[in-house]
Short mmCIF file of C-alpha atoms and ligand atoms in Angstrom, two decimals:
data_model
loop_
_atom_site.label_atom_id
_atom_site.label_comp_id
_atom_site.label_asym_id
_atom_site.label_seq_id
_atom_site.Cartn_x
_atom_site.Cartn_y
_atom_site.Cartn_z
CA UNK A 1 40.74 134.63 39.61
CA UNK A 2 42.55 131.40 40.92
CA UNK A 3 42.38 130.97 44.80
CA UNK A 4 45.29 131.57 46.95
CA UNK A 5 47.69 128.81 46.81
CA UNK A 6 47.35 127.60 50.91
CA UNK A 7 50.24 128.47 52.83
CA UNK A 8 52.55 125.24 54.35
CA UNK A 9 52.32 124.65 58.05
CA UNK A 10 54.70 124.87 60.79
CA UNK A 11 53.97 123.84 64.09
CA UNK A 12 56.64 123.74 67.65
CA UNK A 13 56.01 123.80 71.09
CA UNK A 14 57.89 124.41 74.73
CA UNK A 15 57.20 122.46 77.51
CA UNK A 16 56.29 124.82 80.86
CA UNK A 17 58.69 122.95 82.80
CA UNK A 18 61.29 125.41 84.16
CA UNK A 19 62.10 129.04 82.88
CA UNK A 20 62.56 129.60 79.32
CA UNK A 21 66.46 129.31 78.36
CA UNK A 22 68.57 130.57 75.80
CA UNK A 23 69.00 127.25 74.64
CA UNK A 24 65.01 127.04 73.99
CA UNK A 25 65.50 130.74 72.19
CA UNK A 26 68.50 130.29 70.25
CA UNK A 27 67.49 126.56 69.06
CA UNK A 28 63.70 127.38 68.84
CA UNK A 29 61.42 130.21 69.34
CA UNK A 30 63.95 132.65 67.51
CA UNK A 31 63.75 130.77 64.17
CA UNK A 32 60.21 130.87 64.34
CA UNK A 33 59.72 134.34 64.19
CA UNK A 34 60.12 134.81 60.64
CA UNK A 35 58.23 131.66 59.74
CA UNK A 36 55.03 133.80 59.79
CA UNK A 37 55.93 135.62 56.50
CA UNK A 38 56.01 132.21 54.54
CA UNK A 39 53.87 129.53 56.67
CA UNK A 40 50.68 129.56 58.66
CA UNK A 41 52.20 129.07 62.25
CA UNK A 42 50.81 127.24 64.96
CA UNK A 43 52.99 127.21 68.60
CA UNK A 44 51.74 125.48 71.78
CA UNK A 45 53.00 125.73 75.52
CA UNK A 46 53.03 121.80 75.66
CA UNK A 47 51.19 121.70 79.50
CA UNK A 48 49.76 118.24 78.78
CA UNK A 49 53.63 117.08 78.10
CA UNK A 50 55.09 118.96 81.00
CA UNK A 51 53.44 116.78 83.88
CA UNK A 52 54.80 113.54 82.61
CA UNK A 53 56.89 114.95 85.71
CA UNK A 54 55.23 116.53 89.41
CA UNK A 55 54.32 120.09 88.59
CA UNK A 56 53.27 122.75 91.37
CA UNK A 57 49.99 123.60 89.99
CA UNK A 58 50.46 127.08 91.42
CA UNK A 59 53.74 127.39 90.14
CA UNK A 60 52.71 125.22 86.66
CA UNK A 61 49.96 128.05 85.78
CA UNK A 62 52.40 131.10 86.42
CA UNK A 63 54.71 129.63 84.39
CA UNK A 64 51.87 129.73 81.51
CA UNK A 65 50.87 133.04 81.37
CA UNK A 66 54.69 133.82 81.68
CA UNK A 67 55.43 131.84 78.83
CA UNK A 68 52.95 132.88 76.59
CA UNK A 69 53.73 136.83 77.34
CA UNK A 70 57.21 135.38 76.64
CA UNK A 71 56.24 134.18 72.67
CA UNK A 72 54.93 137.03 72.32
CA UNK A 73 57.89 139.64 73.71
CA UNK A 74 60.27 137.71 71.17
CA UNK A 75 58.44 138.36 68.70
CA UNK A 76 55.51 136.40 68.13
CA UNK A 77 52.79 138.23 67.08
CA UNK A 78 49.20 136.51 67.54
CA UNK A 79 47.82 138.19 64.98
CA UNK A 80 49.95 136.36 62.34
CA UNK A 81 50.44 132.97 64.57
CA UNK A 82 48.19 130.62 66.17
CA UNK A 83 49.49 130.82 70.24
CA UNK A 84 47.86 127.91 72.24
CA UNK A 85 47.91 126.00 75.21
CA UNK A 86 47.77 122.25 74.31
CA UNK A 87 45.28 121.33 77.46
CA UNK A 88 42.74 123.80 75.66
CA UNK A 89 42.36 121.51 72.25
CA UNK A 90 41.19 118.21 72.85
CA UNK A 91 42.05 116.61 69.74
CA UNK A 92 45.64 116.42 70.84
CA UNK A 93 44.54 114.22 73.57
CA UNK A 94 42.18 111.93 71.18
CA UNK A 95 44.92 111.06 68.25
CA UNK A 96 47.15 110.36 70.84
CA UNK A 97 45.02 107.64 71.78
CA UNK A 98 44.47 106.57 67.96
CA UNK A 99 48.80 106.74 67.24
CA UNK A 100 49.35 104.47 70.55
CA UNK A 101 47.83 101.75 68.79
CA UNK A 102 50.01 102.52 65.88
CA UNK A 103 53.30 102.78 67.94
CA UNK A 104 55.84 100.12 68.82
CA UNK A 105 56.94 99.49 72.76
CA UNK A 106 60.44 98.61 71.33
CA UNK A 107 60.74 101.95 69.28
CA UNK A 108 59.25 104.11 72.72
CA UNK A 109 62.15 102.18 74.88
CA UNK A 110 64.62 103.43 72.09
CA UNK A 111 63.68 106.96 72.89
CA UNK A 112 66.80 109.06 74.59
CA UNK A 113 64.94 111.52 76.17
CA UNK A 114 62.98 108.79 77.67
CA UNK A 115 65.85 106.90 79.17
CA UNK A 116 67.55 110.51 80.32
CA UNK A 117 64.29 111.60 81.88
CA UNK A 118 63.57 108.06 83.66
CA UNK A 119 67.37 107.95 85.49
CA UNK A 120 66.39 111.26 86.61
CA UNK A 121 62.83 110.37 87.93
CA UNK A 122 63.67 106.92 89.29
CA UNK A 123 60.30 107.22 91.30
CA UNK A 124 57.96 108.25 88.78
CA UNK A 125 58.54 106.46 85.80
CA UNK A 126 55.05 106.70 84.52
CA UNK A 127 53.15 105.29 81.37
CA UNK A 128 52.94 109.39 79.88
CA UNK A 129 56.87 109.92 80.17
CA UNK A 130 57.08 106.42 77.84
CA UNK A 131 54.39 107.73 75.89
CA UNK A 132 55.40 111.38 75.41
CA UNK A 133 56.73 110.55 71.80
CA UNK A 134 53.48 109.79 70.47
CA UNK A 135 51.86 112.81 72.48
CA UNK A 136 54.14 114.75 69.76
CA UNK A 137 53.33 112.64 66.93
CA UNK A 138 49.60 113.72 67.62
CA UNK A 139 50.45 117.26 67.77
CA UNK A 140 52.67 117.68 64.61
CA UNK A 141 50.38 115.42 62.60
CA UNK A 142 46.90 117.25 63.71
CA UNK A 143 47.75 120.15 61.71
CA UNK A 144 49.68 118.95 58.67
CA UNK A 145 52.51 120.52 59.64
CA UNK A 146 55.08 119.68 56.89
CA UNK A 147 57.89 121.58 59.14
CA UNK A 148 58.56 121.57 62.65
CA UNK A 149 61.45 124.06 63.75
CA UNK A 150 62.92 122.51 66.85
CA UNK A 151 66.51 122.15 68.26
CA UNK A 152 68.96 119.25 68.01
CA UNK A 153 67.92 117.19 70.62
CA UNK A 154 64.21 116.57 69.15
CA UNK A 155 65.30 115.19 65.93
CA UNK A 156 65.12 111.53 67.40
CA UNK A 157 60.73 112.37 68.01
CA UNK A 158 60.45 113.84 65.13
CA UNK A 159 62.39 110.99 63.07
CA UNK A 160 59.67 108.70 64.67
CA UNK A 161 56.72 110.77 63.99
CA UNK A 162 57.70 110.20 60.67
CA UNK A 163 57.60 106.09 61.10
CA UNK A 164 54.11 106.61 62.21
CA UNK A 165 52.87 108.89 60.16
CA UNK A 166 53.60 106.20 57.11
CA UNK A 167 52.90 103.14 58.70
CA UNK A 168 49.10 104.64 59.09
CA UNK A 169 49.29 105.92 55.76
CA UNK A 170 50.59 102.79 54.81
CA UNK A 171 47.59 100.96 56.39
CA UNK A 172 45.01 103.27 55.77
CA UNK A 173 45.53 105.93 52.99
CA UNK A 174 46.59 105.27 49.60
CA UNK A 175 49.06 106.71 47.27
CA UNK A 176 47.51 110.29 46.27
CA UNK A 177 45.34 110.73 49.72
CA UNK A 178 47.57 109.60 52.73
CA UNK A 179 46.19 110.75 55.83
CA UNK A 180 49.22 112.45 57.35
CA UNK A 181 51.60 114.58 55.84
CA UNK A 182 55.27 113.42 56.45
CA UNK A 183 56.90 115.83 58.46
CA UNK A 184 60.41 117.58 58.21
CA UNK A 185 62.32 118.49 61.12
CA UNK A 186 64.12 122.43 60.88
CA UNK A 187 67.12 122.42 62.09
CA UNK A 188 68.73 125.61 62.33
CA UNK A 189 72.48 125.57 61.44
CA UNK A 190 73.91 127.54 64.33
CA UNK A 191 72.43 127.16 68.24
CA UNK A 192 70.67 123.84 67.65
CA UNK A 193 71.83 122.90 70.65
CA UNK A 194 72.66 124.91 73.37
CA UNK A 195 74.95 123.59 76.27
CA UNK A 196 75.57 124.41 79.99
CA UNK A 197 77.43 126.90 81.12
CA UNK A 198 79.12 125.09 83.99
CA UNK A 199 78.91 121.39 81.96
CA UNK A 200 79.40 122.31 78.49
CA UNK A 201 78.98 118.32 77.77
CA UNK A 202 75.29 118.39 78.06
CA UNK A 203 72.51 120.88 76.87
CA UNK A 204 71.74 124.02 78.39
CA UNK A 205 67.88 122.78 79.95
CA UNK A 206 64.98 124.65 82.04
CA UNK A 207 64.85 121.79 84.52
CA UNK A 208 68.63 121.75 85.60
CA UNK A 209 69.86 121.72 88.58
CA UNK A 210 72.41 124.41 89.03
CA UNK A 211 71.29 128.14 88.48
CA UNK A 212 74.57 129.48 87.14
CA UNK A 213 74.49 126.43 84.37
CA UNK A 214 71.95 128.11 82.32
CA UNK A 215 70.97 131.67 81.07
CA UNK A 216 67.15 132.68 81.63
CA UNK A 217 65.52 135.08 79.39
CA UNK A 218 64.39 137.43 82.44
CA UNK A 219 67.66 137.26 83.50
CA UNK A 220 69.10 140.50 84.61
CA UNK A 221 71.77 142.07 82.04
CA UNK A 222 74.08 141.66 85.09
CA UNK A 223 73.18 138.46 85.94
CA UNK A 224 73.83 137.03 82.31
CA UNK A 225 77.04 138.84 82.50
CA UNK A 226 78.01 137.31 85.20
CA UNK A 227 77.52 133.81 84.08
CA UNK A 228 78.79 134.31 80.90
CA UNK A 229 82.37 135.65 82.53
CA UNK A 230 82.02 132.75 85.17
CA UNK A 231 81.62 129.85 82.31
CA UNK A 232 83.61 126.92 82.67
CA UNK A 233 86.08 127.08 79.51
CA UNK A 234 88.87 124.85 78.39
CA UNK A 235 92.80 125.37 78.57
CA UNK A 236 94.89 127.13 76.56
CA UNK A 237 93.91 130.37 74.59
CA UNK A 238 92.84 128.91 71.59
CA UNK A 239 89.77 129.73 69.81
CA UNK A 240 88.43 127.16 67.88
CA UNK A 241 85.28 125.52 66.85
CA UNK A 242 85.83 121.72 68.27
CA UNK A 243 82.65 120.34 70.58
CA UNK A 244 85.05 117.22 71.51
CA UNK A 245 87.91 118.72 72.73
CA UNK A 246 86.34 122.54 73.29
CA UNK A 247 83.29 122.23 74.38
CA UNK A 248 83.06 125.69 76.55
CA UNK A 249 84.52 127.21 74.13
CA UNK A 250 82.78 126.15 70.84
CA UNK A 251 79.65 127.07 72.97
CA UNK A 252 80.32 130.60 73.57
CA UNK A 253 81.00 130.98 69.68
CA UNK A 254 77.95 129.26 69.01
CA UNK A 255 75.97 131.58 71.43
CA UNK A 256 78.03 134.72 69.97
CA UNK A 257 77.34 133.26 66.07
CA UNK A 258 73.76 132.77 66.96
CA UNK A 259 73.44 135.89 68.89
CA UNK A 260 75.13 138.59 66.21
CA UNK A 261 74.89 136.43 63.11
CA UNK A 262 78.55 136.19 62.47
CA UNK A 263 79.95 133.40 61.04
CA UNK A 264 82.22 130.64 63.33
CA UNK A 265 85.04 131.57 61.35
CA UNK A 266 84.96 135.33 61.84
CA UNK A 267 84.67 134.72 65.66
CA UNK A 268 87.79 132.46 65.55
CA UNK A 269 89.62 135.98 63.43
CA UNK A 270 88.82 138.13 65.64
CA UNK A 271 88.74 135.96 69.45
CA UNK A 272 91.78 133.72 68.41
CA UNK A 273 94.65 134.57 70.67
CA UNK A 274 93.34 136.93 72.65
CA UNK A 275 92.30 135.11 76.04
CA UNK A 276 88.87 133.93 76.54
CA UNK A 277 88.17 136.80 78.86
CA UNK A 278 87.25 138.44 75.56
CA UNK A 279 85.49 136.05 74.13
CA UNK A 280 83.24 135.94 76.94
CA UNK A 281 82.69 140.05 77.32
CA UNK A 282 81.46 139.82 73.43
CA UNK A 283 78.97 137.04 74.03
CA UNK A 284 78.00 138.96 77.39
CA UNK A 285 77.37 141.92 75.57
CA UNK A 286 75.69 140.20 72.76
CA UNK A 287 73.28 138.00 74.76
CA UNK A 288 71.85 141.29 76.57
CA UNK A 289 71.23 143.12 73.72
CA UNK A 290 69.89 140.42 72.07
CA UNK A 291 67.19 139.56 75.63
CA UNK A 292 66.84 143.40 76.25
CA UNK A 293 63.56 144.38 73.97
CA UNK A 294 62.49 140.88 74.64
CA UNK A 295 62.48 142.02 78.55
CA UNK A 296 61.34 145.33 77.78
CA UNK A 297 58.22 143.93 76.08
CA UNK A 298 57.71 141.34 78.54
CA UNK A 299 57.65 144.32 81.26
CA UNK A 300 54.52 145.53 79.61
CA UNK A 301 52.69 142.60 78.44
CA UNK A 302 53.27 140.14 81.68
CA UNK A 303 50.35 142.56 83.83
CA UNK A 304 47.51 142.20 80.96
CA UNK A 305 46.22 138.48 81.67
CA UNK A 306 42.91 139.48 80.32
CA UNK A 307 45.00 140.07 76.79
CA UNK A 308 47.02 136.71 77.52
CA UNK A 309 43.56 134.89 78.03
CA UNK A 310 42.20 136.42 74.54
CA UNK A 311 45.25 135.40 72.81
CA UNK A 312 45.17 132.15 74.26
CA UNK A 313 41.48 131.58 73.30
CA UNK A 314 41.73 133.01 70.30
CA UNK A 315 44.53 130.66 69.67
CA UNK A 316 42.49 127.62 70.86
CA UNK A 317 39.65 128.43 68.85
CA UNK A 318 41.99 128.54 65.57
CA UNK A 319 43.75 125.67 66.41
CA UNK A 320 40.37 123.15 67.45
CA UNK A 321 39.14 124.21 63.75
CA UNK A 322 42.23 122.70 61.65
CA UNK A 323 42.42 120.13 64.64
CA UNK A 324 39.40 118.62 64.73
CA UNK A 325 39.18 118.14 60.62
CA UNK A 326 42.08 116.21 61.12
CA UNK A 327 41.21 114.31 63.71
CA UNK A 328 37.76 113.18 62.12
CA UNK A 329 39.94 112.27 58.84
CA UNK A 330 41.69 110.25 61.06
CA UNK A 331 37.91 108.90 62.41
CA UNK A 332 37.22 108.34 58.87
CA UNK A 333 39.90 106.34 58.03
CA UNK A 334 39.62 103.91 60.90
CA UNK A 335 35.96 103.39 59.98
CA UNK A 336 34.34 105.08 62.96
CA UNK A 337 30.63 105.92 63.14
CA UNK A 338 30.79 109.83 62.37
CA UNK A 339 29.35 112.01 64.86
P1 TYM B 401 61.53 121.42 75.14
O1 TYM B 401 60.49 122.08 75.95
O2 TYM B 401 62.54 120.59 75.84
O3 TYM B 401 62.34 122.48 74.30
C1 TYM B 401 61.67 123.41 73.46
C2 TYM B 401 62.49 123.74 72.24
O4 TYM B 401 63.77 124.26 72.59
C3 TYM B 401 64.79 123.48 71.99
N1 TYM B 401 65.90 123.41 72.95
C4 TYM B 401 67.17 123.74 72.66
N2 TYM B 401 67.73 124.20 71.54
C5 TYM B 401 69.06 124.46 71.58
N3 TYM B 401 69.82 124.28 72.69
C6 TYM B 401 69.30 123.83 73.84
N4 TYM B 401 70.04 123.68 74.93
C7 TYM B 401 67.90 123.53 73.86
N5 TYM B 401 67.05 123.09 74.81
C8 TYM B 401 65.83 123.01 74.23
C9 TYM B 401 64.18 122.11 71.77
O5 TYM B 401 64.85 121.40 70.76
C10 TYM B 401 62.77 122.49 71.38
O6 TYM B 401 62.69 122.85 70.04
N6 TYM B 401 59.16 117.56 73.12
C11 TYM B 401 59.38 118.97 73.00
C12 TYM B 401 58.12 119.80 73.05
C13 TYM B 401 57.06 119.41 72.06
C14 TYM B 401 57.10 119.67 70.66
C15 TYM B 401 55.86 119.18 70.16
C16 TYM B 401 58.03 120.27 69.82
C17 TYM B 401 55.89 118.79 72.32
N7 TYM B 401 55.16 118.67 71.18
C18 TYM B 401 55.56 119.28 68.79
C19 TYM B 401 57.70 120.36 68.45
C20 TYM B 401 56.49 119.87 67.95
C21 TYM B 401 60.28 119.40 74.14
O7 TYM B 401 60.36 118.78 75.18
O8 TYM B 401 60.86 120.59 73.96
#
């Protein structure tokens, strides 16, 4: 008998940094739910990247535990993923160190999230938000991860995760034994990227501002009715797919295509014409059906944090193993003493 051929890796994370959106559901933690029949999973709450800003620590750990009953109510089943906290697995920490030395400052200064995050934190503009980027590098490359399902607006990390990943292969692997894989962003093709309700220019985030701009996943079904009616649309009664000139509108059909699976141009067959009041009652609807088992589920796991902890150190313990062999590949290759 031939061994089992091993299974490729994924590997995403969420930073704790506000409540779980739709955005982060639709663009993210939706498409990895079926990864598990196909790819040996691994998905992190990203703590260590979420106080490159202030976090309450009160509030930070809540948010944790919330989070992580959260992957699972979607869908996320531990027994068939690897759920971890990042904080709990050192290595992530150590080949960030290594890939520092391996990054540019000119490409880190190039990074957009970087240059959004630091015009929004004028008075903290410390060395780990300019170093996030390689933070990530560390924790796609630790596993081999040859796909990481993300939205949109990580492409730009992921693109240089890739630069670093060669240039050390480049200096120390050779042709048939690099030391990284190269990984491949996953893009899904509808709800990559999410955007506000009230500002339909810019993405639909945890950490914004105004409550009614984005849709929560605990949200009450009247609540996320009641944003979705109140969203800031476009003139005219048109429905049609066009970011540029309709942004509220091509982001209710992408929240209704990526809600019900139907296809942009069924939407515009059936919406066109009819008013956007319409428009907006069908995503309403479809949003709350889509979050209600979530929030059922979440109802019943949230009070168990002894069964959060397991999972969660089950889920370290998994991850340290593939982790560490990595990171002492990584040792290897730089020519340091073993242990
Ligand atoms: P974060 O926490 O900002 O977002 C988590 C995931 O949600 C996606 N996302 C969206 N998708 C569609 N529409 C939106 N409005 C929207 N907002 C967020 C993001 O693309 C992401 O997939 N740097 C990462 C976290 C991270 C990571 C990693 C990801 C750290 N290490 C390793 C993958 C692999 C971040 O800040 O995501």
């Amino acid at each position: 008998m031939t061994a089992a051929k091993p299974r490729p890796v994924v590997l995403s994370g969420i930073q704790p940094s506000g409540r779980l959106t739709l955005g982060n559901y639709l663009g993210a933690i939706k498409n990895w739910v079926p990864l598990a029949d196909t790819h040996d999973c691994y998905y992190m709450l990203v703590d260590l990247h979420a106080i490159t800003v202030r976090q309450d620590p009160k509030v930070l750990r809540e948010r944790c535990f919330e989070f992580i009953a959260l992957y699972v109510a979607c869908g996320l089943d531990p027994s068939r993923n690897v759920l971890f906290v990042q904080s709990h697995v050192p290595a992530h920490a150590r080949l960030s160190w290594v890939l520092n030395c391996y990054t540019q400052m000119g490409e880190l200064s190039r990074m957009t999230q970087f240059k959004d995050k630091s015009a929004k934190n004028v008075d903290n503009i410390n060395a780990g938000l300019f170093d996030y980027p390689v933070l990530m590098a560390a924790d796609i490359l630790l596993y081999d991860a040859t796909g990481v399902p993300v939205g949109d607006d990580q492409k730009q990390h992921l693109e240089l995760t890739r630069d670093v990943a060669i240039r050390f292969n480049n200096a120390h692997g050779t042709k048939d034994r690099p030391v990284f894989i190269v990984p491949e962003p996953m893009i899904p093709p509808v709800g990559a990227r999410i955007m506000g309700l009230q500002d339909p220019t810019a993405k639909m985030s945890k950490s914004g501002d105004a409550e009614t701009d984005a849709i929560y996943l605990l949200d009450p079904p009247d609540t996320i009715t009641r944003k979705l009616k109140r969203a800031v649309t476009d003139l005219g009664n048109e429905v049609r797919y066009d970011v540029k000139d309709k942004p509220g509108v091509s982001n209710l059909m992408s929240i209704l295509a990526a809600t019900t699976g139907q296809t942009l141009e069924q939407i515009v067959e059936t919406y066109n014409g009819q008013g956007y009041g319409k428009l907006k009652g069908a995503a309403a609807e479809a949003v709350v059906e889509c979050l209600r088992p979530v929030q059922a589920r979440y109802a019943e796991l949230r009070g168990d944090e002894p069964g959060l902890m397991r999972v969660l150190r089950d889920g370290a313990q998994r991850a340290s193993q593939k982790a560490d062999a990595t990171l002492m590949r990584v040792h290897e290759a730089l020519g340091f003493i073993p242990q």
